[in-house]
Short mmCIF file of C-alpha atoms in Angstrom, two decimals:
data_model
loop_
_atom_site.label_atom_id
_atom_site.label_comp_id
_atom_site.label_asym_id
_atom_site.label_seq_id
_atom_site.Cartn_x
_atom_site.Cartn_y
_atom_site.Cartn_z
CA MET I 92 -3.17 9.65 -35.60
CA ALA I 93 -4.08 6.02 -34.96
CA ILE I 94 -7.60 5.05 -33.86
CA TYR I 95 -8.05 1.98 -31.67
CA GLU I 96 -11.13 0.11 -30.51
CA THR I 97 -11.48 -2.03 -27.40
CA ASP I 98 -13.92 -3.28 -24.79
CA TYR I 99 -11.82 -2.15 -21.82
CA LEU I 100 -9.37 0.73 -21.72
CA VAL I 101 -7.28 0.29 -18.56
CA VAL I 102 -5.29 3.33 -17.43
CA GLY I 103 -2.31 2.11 -15.43
CA ALA I 104 -0.29 -1.10 -15.48
CA GLY I 105 0.70 -1.08 -11.84
CA ALA I 106 -0.55 -3.32 -9.04
CA ILE I 107 -4.18 -2.22 -9.55
CA GLY I 108 -4.36 -2.45 -13.33
CA MET I 109 -2.44 -5.72 -13.50
CA ALA I 110 -4.57 -7.46 -10.85
CA PHE I 111 -7.81 -6.22 -12.43
CA VAL I 112 -6.82 -7.41 -15.92
CA ASP I 113 -5.56 -10.72 -14.59
CA SER I 114 -9.02 -11.47 -13.15
CA LEU I 115 -10.72 -10.24 -16.31
CA ILE I 116 -8.63 -12.56 -18.48
CA ASP I 117 -9.36 -15.55 -16.25
CA HIS I 118 -13.08 -14.96 -15.74
CA GLY I 119 -14.41 -12.47 -18.30
CA ALA I 120 -14.57 -11.65 -21.97
CA GLY I 121 -13.63 -8.78 -24.23
CA ASP I 122 -10.49 -7.10 -25.55
CA ILE I 123 -8.29 -4.90 -23.36
CA ILE I 124 -5.91 -2.02 -24.00
CA MET I 125 -3.57 -1.06 -21.15
CA LEU I 126 -1.96 2.39 -21.08
CA ASP I 127 0.89 3.27 -18.74
CA ARG I 128 3.45 6.06 -18.34
CA HIS I 129 6.27 3.65 -17.47
CA PRO I 130 8.44 1.66 -19.89
CA LYS I 131 7.52 -1.62 -18.18
CA PRO I 132 4.52 -2.88 -16.20
CA GLY I 133 4.67 -2.57 -12.43
CA GLY I 134 3.75 1.06 -11.85
CA HIS I 135 5.79 2.76 -9.13
CA TRP I 136 8.16 -0.21 -8.89
CA ASN I 137 9.81 1.21 -12.01
CA THR I 138 11.04 4.22 -10.05
CA SER I 139 11.55 2.84 -6.55
CA TYR I 140 14.91 3.08 -4.76
CA PRO I 141 17.32 0.14 -5.27
CA PHE I 142 17.04 -1.29 -1.75
CA VAL I 143 13.23 -1.22 -1.59
CA THR I 144 11.36 -4.40 -0.66
CA LEU I 145 7.80 -5.33 0.02
CA HIS I 146 7.02 -4.85 3.68
CA GLN I 147 4.11 -7.29 3.60
CA PRO I 148 4.46 -11.02 2.93
CA SER I 149 4.85 -11.78 -0.78
CA VAL I 150 1.90 -14.18 -0.63
CA THR I 151 -0.55 -11.27 -0.36
CA TYR I 152 0.82 -9.17 -3.23
CA GLY I 153 0.66 -9.45 -6.99
CA LEU I 154 -1.80 -11.54 -8.98
CA SER I 155 -4.36 -14.12 -7.96
CA HIS I 156 -2.63 -17.34 -8.98
CA GLU I 157 0.92 -16.28 -9.84
CA GLU I 158 3.35 -16.85 -6.95
CA LEU I 159 5.70 -14.00 -6.05
CA GLY I 160 9.09 -14.56 -4.45
CA ASP I 161 10.86 -17.76 -3.54
CA GLY I 162 9.02 -18.59 -0.32
CA VAL I 163 12.19 -18.91 1.76
CA ILE I 164 12.95 -17.86 5.33
CA ASP I 165 15.54 -15.14 5.88
CA LYS I 166 18.49 -16.54 7.84
CA VAL I 167 20.31 -13.27 8.50
CA GLY I 168 19.50 -9.61 9.03
CA PRO I 169 16.72 -7.80 10.89
CA ASN I 170 14.08 -9.98 9.18
CA LYS I 171 15.78 -13.17 10.36
CA GLY I 172 13.38 -16.06 10.95
CA LEU I 173 10.59 -14.52 8.86
CA TYR I 174 9.59 -15.11 5.26
CA GLU I 175 11.68 -13.16 2.78
CA LEU I 176 10.52 -9.81 1.47
CA ALA I 177 10.43 -9.61 -2.32
CA THR I 178 12.84 -6.98 -3.61
CA GLY I 179 11.83 -4.22 -5.98
CA ALA I 180 13.73 -5.99 -8.76
CA GLN I 181 11.78 -9.21 -8.09
CA VAL I 182 8.44 -7.41 -8.15
CA SER I 183 9.31 -5.57 -11.36
CA ALA I 184 10.43 -8.81 -13.05
CA TYR I 185 7.27 -10.54 -11.80
CA TYR I 186 4.93 -8.06 -13.50
CA ASP I 187 7.06 -7.95 -16.65
CA GLY I 188 6.98 -11.74 -16.87
CA VAL I 189 3.21 -11.90 -16.45
CA MET I 190 2.74 -9.32 -19.20
CA ARG I 191 5.03 -11.19 -21.60
CA HIS I 192 3.97 -14.74 -20.77
CA LYS I 193 0.26 -14.43 -19.95
CA PHE I 194 -1.36 -11.14 -20.90
CA LEU I 195 0.06 -10.62 -24.39
CA PRO I 196 -0.09 -14.30 -25.46
CA SER I 197 -3.78 -14.36 -24.45
CA GLY I 198 -4.50 -12.38 -27.62
CA ARG I 199 -6.85 -10.13 -25.65
CA VAL I 200 -4.42 -7.53 -24.32
CA ARG I 201 -2.70 -4.71 -26.16
CA TYR I 202 -0.11 -3.01 -23.98
CA LEU I 203 0.95 0.57 -24.75
CA PRO I 204 3.78 1.69 -22.42
CA MET I 205 5.22 5.21 -22.28
CA THR I 206 1.80 6.73 -22.92
CA ASP I 207 -0.21 9.40 -21.11
CA TYR I 208 -3.99 9.30 -20.84
CA VAL I 209 -5.24 12.72 -21.98
CA GLY I 210 -9.02 12.64 -21.59
CA ARG I 211 -12.27 11.63 -23.17
CA ASP I 212 -15.23 12.75 -25.26
CA GLY I 213 -18.00 10.21 -24.69
CA ASP I 214 -16.67 6.76 -25.55
CA THR I 215 -13.68 8.21 -27.40
CA HIS I 216 -10.53 8.53 -25.30
CA ARG I 217 -7.24 10.17 -26.16
CA PHE I 218 -3.71 9.28 -25.16
CA ARG I 219 -0.31 10.76 -25.96
CA THR I 220 2.79 8.76 -26.81
CA ILE I 221 5.34 10.31 -24.45
CA LEU I 222 8.44 9.94 -26.62
CA SER I 223 6.92 11.22 -29.87
CA GLY I 224 4.17 13.50 -28.57
CA GLU I 225 1.65 11.96 -30.99
CA VAL I 226 -1.97 11.87 -29.81
CA HIS I 227 -4.15 8.85 -30.62
CA GLU I 228 -7.78 7.92 -29.99
CA VAL I 229 -9.40 4.84 -28.47
CA LYS I 230 -13.07 3.98 -28.71
CA ALA I 231 -13.78 1.94 -25.57
CA ARG I 232 -16.88 0.35 -24.13
CA LYS I 233 -15.55 0.86 -20.60
CA LEU I 234 -12.79 2.94 -19.01
CA VAL I 235 -10.97 1.34 -16.06
CA ASP I 236 -9.33 4.24 -14.25
CA GLY I 237 -6.53 2.81 -12.11
CA ARG I 238 -5.22 6.20 -10.98
CA LYS I 239 -7.41 6.51 -7.89
CA PHE I 240 -4.89 4.77 -5.66
CA ALA I 241 -1.72 5.62 -7.59
CA ALA I 242 1.28 5.39 -5.30
CA GLN I 243 3.61 8.35 -4.83
CA VAL I 244 7.32 7.59 -4.50
CA PRO I 245 10.19 9.95 -3.62
CA ALA I 246 11.80 9.69 -7.06
CA ILE I 247 8.89 11.43 -8.80
CA THR I 248 7.50 13.59 -5.99
CA LYS I 249 8.21 17.29 -5.59
CA ARG I 250 9.97 18.12 -2.33
CA LYS I 251 7.66 19.67 0.27
CA TRP I 252 10.31 21.74 2.06
CA LYS I 253 12.81 24.37 0.95
CA ALA I 254 16.54 23.61 0.95
CA GLU I 255 18.99 26.50 1.01
CA GLY I 256 22.70 25.75 0.63
CA VAL I 257 22.51 22.10 1.74
CA ALA I 258 22.99 18.74 0.03
CA VAL I 259 19.74 16.85 -0.60
CA MET I 260 19.23 13.39 -2.07
CA LYS I 261 16.29 11.12 -2.67
CA PRO I 262 16.66 7.51 -1.49
CA GLY I 263 17.25 6.28 -5.04
CA GLU I 264 20.24 8.60 -5.41
CA LEU I 265 22.19 7.28 -2.42
CA GLY I 266 24.08 4.86 -4.65
CA GLN I 267 25.93 7.85 -6.12
CA LEU I 268 27.93 7.97 -2.90
CA ALA I 269 29.52 4.64 -3.84
CA LEU I 270 30.13 5.66 -7.44
CA GLY I 271 31.94 8.87 -6.63
CA GLY I 272 29.05 10.97 -7.87
CA ALA I 273 28.83 13.00 -4.65
CA ASP I 274 30.95 13.96 -1.64
CA ILE I 275 30.72 11.60 1.31
CA PRO I 276 28.79 13.48 4.00
CA GLY I 277 29.85 13.76 7.62
CA HIS I 278 26.28 13.30 8.84
CA TYR I 279 22.91 12.06 7.54
CA VAL I 280 19.46 13.52 8.22
CA ILE I 281 16.44 11.37 7.36
CA MET I 282 13.43 13.51 6.54
CA GLY I 283 10.13 11.69 7.12
CA ALA I 284 8.73 8.97 9.37
CA GLY I 285 7.06 6.45 7.04
CA LYS I 286 8.16 3.16 5.49
CA THR I 287 10.65 4.81 3.12
CA ALA I 288 12.34 6.60 6.02
CA CYS I 289 12.54 3.32 7.93
CA ASP I 290 14.02 1.61 4.88
CA VAL I 291 16.67 4.32 4.62
CA GLY I 292 17.49 4.12 8.33
CA VAL I 293 17.88 0.33 8.21
CA TRP I 294 19.94 0.55 5.00
CA LEU I 295 22.32 3.17 6.42
CA ARG I 296 22.88 1.08 9.53
CA GLN I 297 23.45 -2.07 7.47
CA MET I 298 25.90 -0.14 5.28
CA GLY I 299 27.99 0.57 8.37
CA VAL I 300 26.89 4.12 9.21
CA PRO I 301 27.03 4.56 13.00
CA ALA I 302 23.74 5.56 14.61
CA SER I 303 25.52 8.64 16.01
CA MET I 304 25.98 9.92 12.44
CA ILE I 305 22.24 9.88 11.75
CA SER I 306 19.53 12.37 12.73
CA TRP I 307 15.91 11.54 12.05
CA VAL I 308 13.14 14.11 11.56
CA ARG I 309 9.88 12.51 12.70
CA PRO I 310 7.00 15.01 12.78
CA ARG I 311 4.60 12.23 13.81
CA GLU I 312 5.27 8.83 15.30
CA THR I 313 3.86 5.81 13.49
CA TRP I 314 2.28 2.54 14.52
CA PHE I 315 3.44 -0.57 12.65
CA PHE I 316 1.97 -4.02 12.21
CA ASN I 317 4.35 -6.61 13.64
CA ARG I 318 5.53 -8.65 10.64
CA ALA I 319 5.75 -11.77 12.85
CA SER I 320 1.95 -11.65 13.18
CA LEU I 321 1.40 -11.74 9.41
CA GLN I 322 3.48 -14.78 8.53
CA PRO I 323 1.95 -17.47 6.30
CA GLY I 324 2.25 -21.21 6.73
CA PRO I 325 0.88 -23.79 9.18
CA GLU I 326 3.86 -23.25 11.50
CA ASN I 327 2.68 -19.66 12.11
CA MET I 328 -1.02 -20.47 12.34
CA ALA I 329 -1.53 -19.76 16.05
CA ARG I 330 -0.18 -16.22 15.86
CA ALA I 331 -1.72 -15.51 12.46
CA ILE I 332 -5.17 -16.44 13.82
CA ASP I 333 -4.68 -14.39 16.97
CA PHE I 334 -3.93 -11.28 14.90
CA PRO I 335 -7.47 -10.73 13.48
CA ALA I 336 -8.97 -12.03 16.73
CA SER I 337 -7.00 -9.44 18.72
CA GLN I 338 -7.95 -6.76 16.20
CA MET I 339 -11.66 -7.46 16.49
CA ARG I 340 -11.59 -7.86 20.27
CA ALA I 341 -10.01 -4.42 20.53
CA ALA I 342 -12.35 -2.97 17.91
CA GLY I 343 -15.35 -4.07 19.94
CA GLN I 344 -14.12 -2.62 23.24
CA ALA I 345 -11.98 0.45 22.48
CA ALA I 346 -13.15 3.99 23.04
CA SER I 347 -10.91 5.33 20.23
CA GLY I 348 -8.73 4.26 17.34
CA ALA I 349 -5.67 4.95 19.48
CA GLU I 350 -6.91 2.50 22.10
CA ILE I 351 -7.29 -0.26 19.47
CA PHE I 352 -3.56 0.05 18.75
CA ARG I 353 -2.60 0.03 22.41
CA MET I 354 -4.65 -3.10 23.02
CA MET I 355 -3.15 -4.84 19.99
CA GLU I 356 0.32 -3.79 21.15
CA ALA I 357 -0.34 -5.53 24.45
CA ASP I 358 -1.14 -8.68 22.44
CA GLY I 359 2.17 -8.39 20.54
CA HIS I 360 0.70 -7.43 17.16
CA MET I 361 1.65 -3.73 16.98
CA LEU I 362 5.09 -2.12 17.20
CA ARG I 363 6.39 1.42 17.60
CA ILE I 364 9.96 2.67 17.44
CA ASP I 365 9.78 4.91 20.51
CA PRO I 366 7.85 3.24 23.36
CA GLN I 367 7.72 6.56 25.23
CA THR I 368 5.86 8.44 22.47
CA GLU I 369 2.24 7.84 21.49
CA PRO I 370 1.96 7.41 17.69
CA THR I 371 -0.71 9.40 15.88
CA LYS I 372 0.04 8.22 12.33
CA PHE I 373 -0.86 4.95 10.60
CA HIS I 374 -0.54 4.07 6.91
CA PHE I 375 -0.57 0.27 7.40
CA PRO I 376 3.22 -0.16 7.46
CA VAL I 377 4.68 -3.51 8.49
CA ILE I 378 7.99 -3.91 10.34
CA SER I 379 9.94 -6.57 12.16
CA GLN I 380 11.20 -6.37 15.73
CA GLY I 381 14.74 -6.62 14.35
CA GLU I 382 14.19 -3.51 12.24
CA VAL I 383 12.69 -1.66 15.21
CA ASP I 384 15.72 -2.54 17.33
CA LEU I 385 18.07 -1.25 14.63
CA LEU I 386 16.11 1.99 14.13
CA ALA I 387 15.78 2.61 17.86
CA GLU I 388 19.57 3.00 18.02
CA ILE I 389 19.17 6.34 16.20
CA GLU I 390 18.88 8.60 19.22
CA ASP I 391 18.88 12.03 17.59
CA VAL I 392 15.18 12.22 16.78
CA ILE I 393 14.01 15.70 15.78
CA ARG I 394 10.43 16.63 16.59
CA ILE I 395 9.74 20.18 15.42
CA GLY I 396 6.60 19.46 13.43
CA ARG I 397 6.54 19.61 9.65
CA VAL I 398 9.81 21.06 8.37
CA GLU I 399 9.37 24.08 6.10
CA ARG I 400 12.98 25.13 5.43
CA VAL I 401 16.49 23.76 5.82
CA GLU I 402 19.73 25.72 5.77
CA PRO I 403 23.28 24.69 6.74
CA GLY I 404 23.16 23.45 10.32
CA VAL I 405 19.54 24.45 11.01
CA LEU I 406 16.08 23.03 10.36
CA HIS I 407 13.03 25.28 10.62
CA GLY I 408 9.78 23.51 11.50
CA VAL I 409 6.28 24.71 12.31
CA ASP I 410 6.97 23.94 15.99
CA GLY I 411 10.51 25.26 16.32
CA THR I 412 14.07 24.85 15.08
CA ALA I 413 16.74 22.18 15.46
CA SER I 414 20.48 22.01 14.88
CA VAL I 415 22.41 19.40 12.89
CA PRO I 416 26.01 19.31 11.63
CA ARG I 417 26.60 21.78 8.80
CA ASN I 418 28.00 19.07 6.51
CA ALA I 419 24.87 16.91 6.75
CA LEU I 420 23.22 15.22 3.77
CA PHE I 421 19.43 15.48 3.89
CA ILE I 422 17.55 12.42 2.56
CA ASP I 423 14.03 13.29 1.43
CA CYS I 424 11.56 10.56 2.44
CA THR I 425 8.53 12.82 2.79
CA ALA I 426 6.46 11.57 -0.14
CA THR I 427 3.05 10.21 0.89
CA ALA I 428 3.00 6.73 -0.63
CA ALA I 429 -0.79 6.43 -0.72
CA PRO I 430 -2.84 9.61 -0.25
CA ARG I 431 -6.05 9.14 1.73
CA GLY I 432 -8.29 10.69 -0.92
CA THR I 433 -12.05 10.24 -1.19
CA VAL I 434 -14.32 7.34 -2.13
CA GLU I 435 -16.87 6.96 -4.91
CA PRO I 436 -18.85 4.09 -6.45
CA LEU I 437 -16.59 1.62 -8.25
CA TRP I 438 -19.01 1.13 -11.15
CA GLN I 439 -20.29 4.29 -12.85
CA ASP I 440 -21.99 3.42 -16.14
CA ASP I 441 -19.10 3.15 -18.63
CA THR I 442 -16.38 3.83 -16.04
CA ILE I 443 -14.85 1.54 -13.41
CA VAL I 444 -12.81 3.09 -10.61
CA PRO I 445 -11.04 0.28 -8.68
CA GLN I 446 -10.65 1.12 -4.99
CA LEU I 447 -9.79 -0.60 -1.76
CA MET I 448 -12.34 -3.16 -0.64
CA GLN I 449 -9.96 -4.79 1.83
CA VAL I 450 -7.80 -2.03 3.30
CA PRO I 451 -4.82 -1.97 2.65
CA LEU I 452 -4.73 -5.00 0.32
CA VAL I 453 -4.45 -3.27 -3.06
CA SER I 454 -3.87 -6.45 -5.06
CA LEU I 455 -6.76 -8.40 -3.55
CA SER I 456 -9.12 -5.42 -3.92
CA ALA I 457 -8.26 -4.90 -7.60
CA ALA I 458 -8.45 -8.62 -8.36
CA ALA I 459 -11.87 -8.79 -6.70
CA CYS I 460 -12.97 -5.77 -8.73
CA GLY I 461 -11.98 -7.59 -11.94
CA PHE I 462 -13.78 -10.76 -10.87
CA ILE I 463 -16.97 -8.88 -9.94
CA GLU I 464 -16.90 -7.06 -13.29
CA ALA I 465 -16.60 -10.38 -15.12
CA SER I 466 -19.19 -12.26 -13.06
CA PHE I 467 -22.16 -9.93 -12.52
CA ALA I 468 -24.39 -8.14 -15.00
CA THR I 469 -25.46 -4.72 -13.72
CA ASP I 470 -23.72 -1.85 -11.96
CA GLU I 471 -26.28 -2.16 -9.19
CA GLU I 472 -25.32 -5.79 -8.54
CA LYS I 473 -21.62 -4.99 -8.68
CA ASN I 474 -21.70 -1.96 -6.39
CA ALA I 475 -23.79 -3.96 -3.92
CA LEU I 476 -20.71 -6.16 -3.44
CA ALA I 477 -18.20 -3.33 -3.18
CA ALA I 478 -18.13 -0.85 -0.32
CA PRO I 479 -15.25 1.49 -1.27
CA GLY I 480 -12.56 2.15 1.32
CA ARG I 481 -9.52 4.38 1.61
CA ILE I 482 -6.16 4.27 3.26
CA THR I 483 -5.74 5.67 6.76
CA ASP I 484 -3.69 8.68 7.77
CA THR I 485 -4.23 9.05 11.51
CA VAL I 486 -4.91 6.36 14.08
CA GLU I 487 -8.51 7.56 14.32
CA HIS I 488 -9.11 6.56 10.69
CA PHE I 489 -8.45 2.92 11.54
CA PRO I 490 -12.02 2.11 12.69
CA GLU I 491 -13.35 3.26 9.31
CA ALA I 492 -10.92 0.92 7.51
CA LEU I 493 -11.87 -2.02 9.73
CA LEU I 494 -15.55 -1.26 9.16
CA VAL I 495 -15.09 -1.26 5.36
CA ASN I 496 -13.26 -4.58 5.55
CA ALA I 497 -15.94 -6.16 7.72
CA THR I 498 -18.73 -4.79 5.53
CA ASN I 499 -17.27 -6.24 2.35
CA ARG I 500 -16.64 -9.60 3.99
CA MET I 501 -20.28 -9.72 4.98
CA LEU I 502 -21.37 -8.73 1.47
CA TRP I 503 -19.09 -11.30 -0.12
CA SER I 504 -20.31 -14.06 2.21
CA ARG I 505 -23.73 -13.81 0.51
CA SER I 506 -22.29 -14.56 -2.95
CA PRO I 507 -21.47 -18.22 -3.68
CA ALA I 508 -19.49 -17.14 -6.75
CA LEU I 509 -17.27 -14.77 -4.77
CA LEU I 510 -16.77 -17.27 -1.96
CA GLU I 511 -15.68 -19.91 -4.45
CA TRP I 512 -13.26 -17.48 -6.08
CA LEU I 513 -11.79 -16.41 -2.74
CA ALA I 514 -11.36 -19.98 -1.52
CA THR I 515 -8.43 -20.62 -3.84
CA ASN I 516 -7.09 -17.08 -4.18
CA ARG I 517 -3.50 -16.64 -2.98
CA LEU I 518 -4.04 -12.94 -2.25
CA ASP I 519 -6.63 -13.46 0.48
CA PRO I 520 -5.05 -13.98 3.94
CA GLY I 521 -8.36 -15.23 5.35
CA ALA I 522 -8.80 -17.89 2.69
CA ARG I 523 -5.19 -18.99 3.08
CA MET I 524 -5.67 -19.44 6.82
CA MET I 525 -8.83 -21.44 6.23
CA ARG I 526 -6.93 -23.78 3.90
CA ASP I 527 -4.28 -24.34 6.57
CA LEU I 528 -6.77 -24.91 9.39
CA GLY I 529 -7.54 -28.50 8.47
CA SER I 530 -4.43 -29.84 10.21
CA ALA I 531 -4.44 -27.29 13.04
CA PRO I 532 -5.11 -28.24 16.69
CA ALA I 533 -8.67 -27.92 17.96
CA GLU I 534 -7.75 -24.88 20.09
CA ILE I 535 -6.59 -22.94 17.02
CA ARG I 536 -9.63 -24.00 15.00
CA GLY I 537 -11.83 -22.76 17.83
CA LYS I 538 -10.10 -19.39 17.90
CA ALA I 539 -10.49 -19.09 14.13
CA ALA I 540 -14.19 -19.84 14.44
CA SER I 541 -14.55 -17.03 17.00
CA ILE I 542 -13.30 -14.33 14.59
CA ARG I 543 -16.66 -14.03 12.83
CA ASP I 544 -18.51 -13.54 16.13
CA LEU I 545 -15.90 -11.04 17.32
CA THR I 546 -16.29 -9.12 14.06
CA MET I 547 -20.08 -8.99 14.28
CA ALA I 548 -19.83 -7.79 17.86
CA ALA I 549 -17.29 -5.10 16.89
CA VAL I 550 -19.29 -3.58 14.01
CA PRO I 551 -21.56 -1.30 16.13
CA ASN I 552 -18.56 0.16 17.96
CA LEU I 553 -16.64 0.61 14.71
CA GLN I 554 -19.63 2.46 13.26
CA ARG I 555 -19.72 4.75 16.28
CA LEU I 556 -15.97 5.46 16.16
CA ALA I 557 -15.93 6.02 12.39
CA LEU I 558 -18.92 8.37 12.57
CA ALA I 559 -17.38 10.33 15.46
CA GLU I 560 -14.16 10.87 13.48
CA HIS I 561 -16.11 11.85 10.38
CA GLU I 562 -18.04 14.47 12.38
CA ARG I 563 -14.85 15.73 14.00
CA GLU I 564 -13.18 16.22 10.61
CA LYS I 565 -16.27 17.88 9.18
CA ASN I 566 -16.43 20.35 12.05
CA ALA I 567 -12.69 21.05 11.78
CA ALA I 568 -13.09 21.88 8.09
CA ARG I 569 -15.74 24.55 8.74
#
C-alpha cells in the first residue's frame, strides 16, 4: 500500500475538477492529487455517445483561459449560421491536452486515473486502483469533492423501465447497426425527452431515417433556450443583450415560472418542439430552430406518462398504454444528466464541495470556486461569496435558479478581486458581452446598462416565486 501526501485531494477530473484545479494552479499554492474513475480526464465525456456535442456555445465551457473549439460558423445542417458545437471527441481531447501540457508540467499536480475514492478517516483518505484492486492512502489538507454535480449518461446508467422480448440499445450502441452487430430494425422508438433524446432524433433523421419510422416517448414536454440568443461575437450583440434583459423583465412581472418561459418565448428566446403542448420540464437545454424543425417532423409522439414496461408492440406507462410496431428498436435516453439534488455550504472546514453558483454554468462555477479558494483566507469569507445553487427539474424551479444567479452576481460585485478575475474570463458570458460593448451602438449599450436595474427589480418577485415553490414541495412531501 502506497501512502501519499498532498494539500488538495480532488475527487473527479471532469468539468468541475478540471476547472477548479485550473484556477488553483493559476492563482493559488499547494500540491494537488486528482483521482478519477476514467482512463482520461474529462469525466462523462469518456463514455458519451459518438455523435454527442455541446449544446451550449464552446466559449462558455471548459477552462478559464484555454479556448475550446475552432470558433467557426456552421455552414450546413440544423445549426447552420450559428457557431459550431464542439464534439465529444474535441472536448475529450481538450481536457486531455490541458492535463498533459499544463497540469502535469506545472509540477503541482499528480493525476491518478482509473481510481475509486473509498472514504476517509480524518485527514487520511483511501482510494482503490480499479484495475489491480489495491487500496492506497492519501493524507490531505483539504478534500475537494467534485461528485456533487456528477453527470449521468446513458452508457453507465441503469435502465429505469423493464424490457421484455424487445431490442434495446443505448445511444452509444447505435453504431453497431452499421457494423453488422445487430439486425436493422423496422422502426425506432426514442425513450425520453431531454437533450440526449433530441440528439438521437436529429441523428436518426440526418442518417436518412424517415420521420414515419420513428416514435418518440415524451412523458413531459421541455422548454429549450434558443441557441441563436446565446451566440457570442459583436455581430450577435443585440440579441445576446436582449436575452438577459428579456429574462429579467419576465422574472419581475410573471406570476409563475411557467409564465417566465411564455414571456421569453414571445421575445424569441425560448423554443418548444410542440407549440400546442405546455412544457413542464426544464433542465437548461439549448437547441436551434433548425433542430426543432427536424424533430417536429416526428409525428408519433407517445404521452402515457413514465413508461414502466415494454413488450413487443406495446408500451405500458403510468397513464396508459401505446402501440408501436413489433419489430421496433427501443433507444434508452432516460438517464437524468444532472440530478437536482440538494445544496450545502461549499466550504466546510477541510472539505470543499463545488456547486453551481451560476446555474447552469458548471465550468464557470467550478473555476470561480477555485479562484475564491486561492484568494480568500477563511471559510466564512469564501462562503459569503458563494450562494449554492442547483439545476432545475420543473419550470417552477427556474425562479430559484435565477435568484441564485442574481444573488451571486451581487455578492461578486462587492469584491474587486473577483471582478478583476471575471473581467478577462472566457467562461463568463456577462464579462464577454461587456468586452464587446465598446464598439456597440448607443442603443445596445443602453439596453445592456438596463439589465442591472431589471435584475434588482426582479429579485423580490423571484424570492416570492422561489419560496412559493419551496412551500409547495414541502407540503407535497408530507
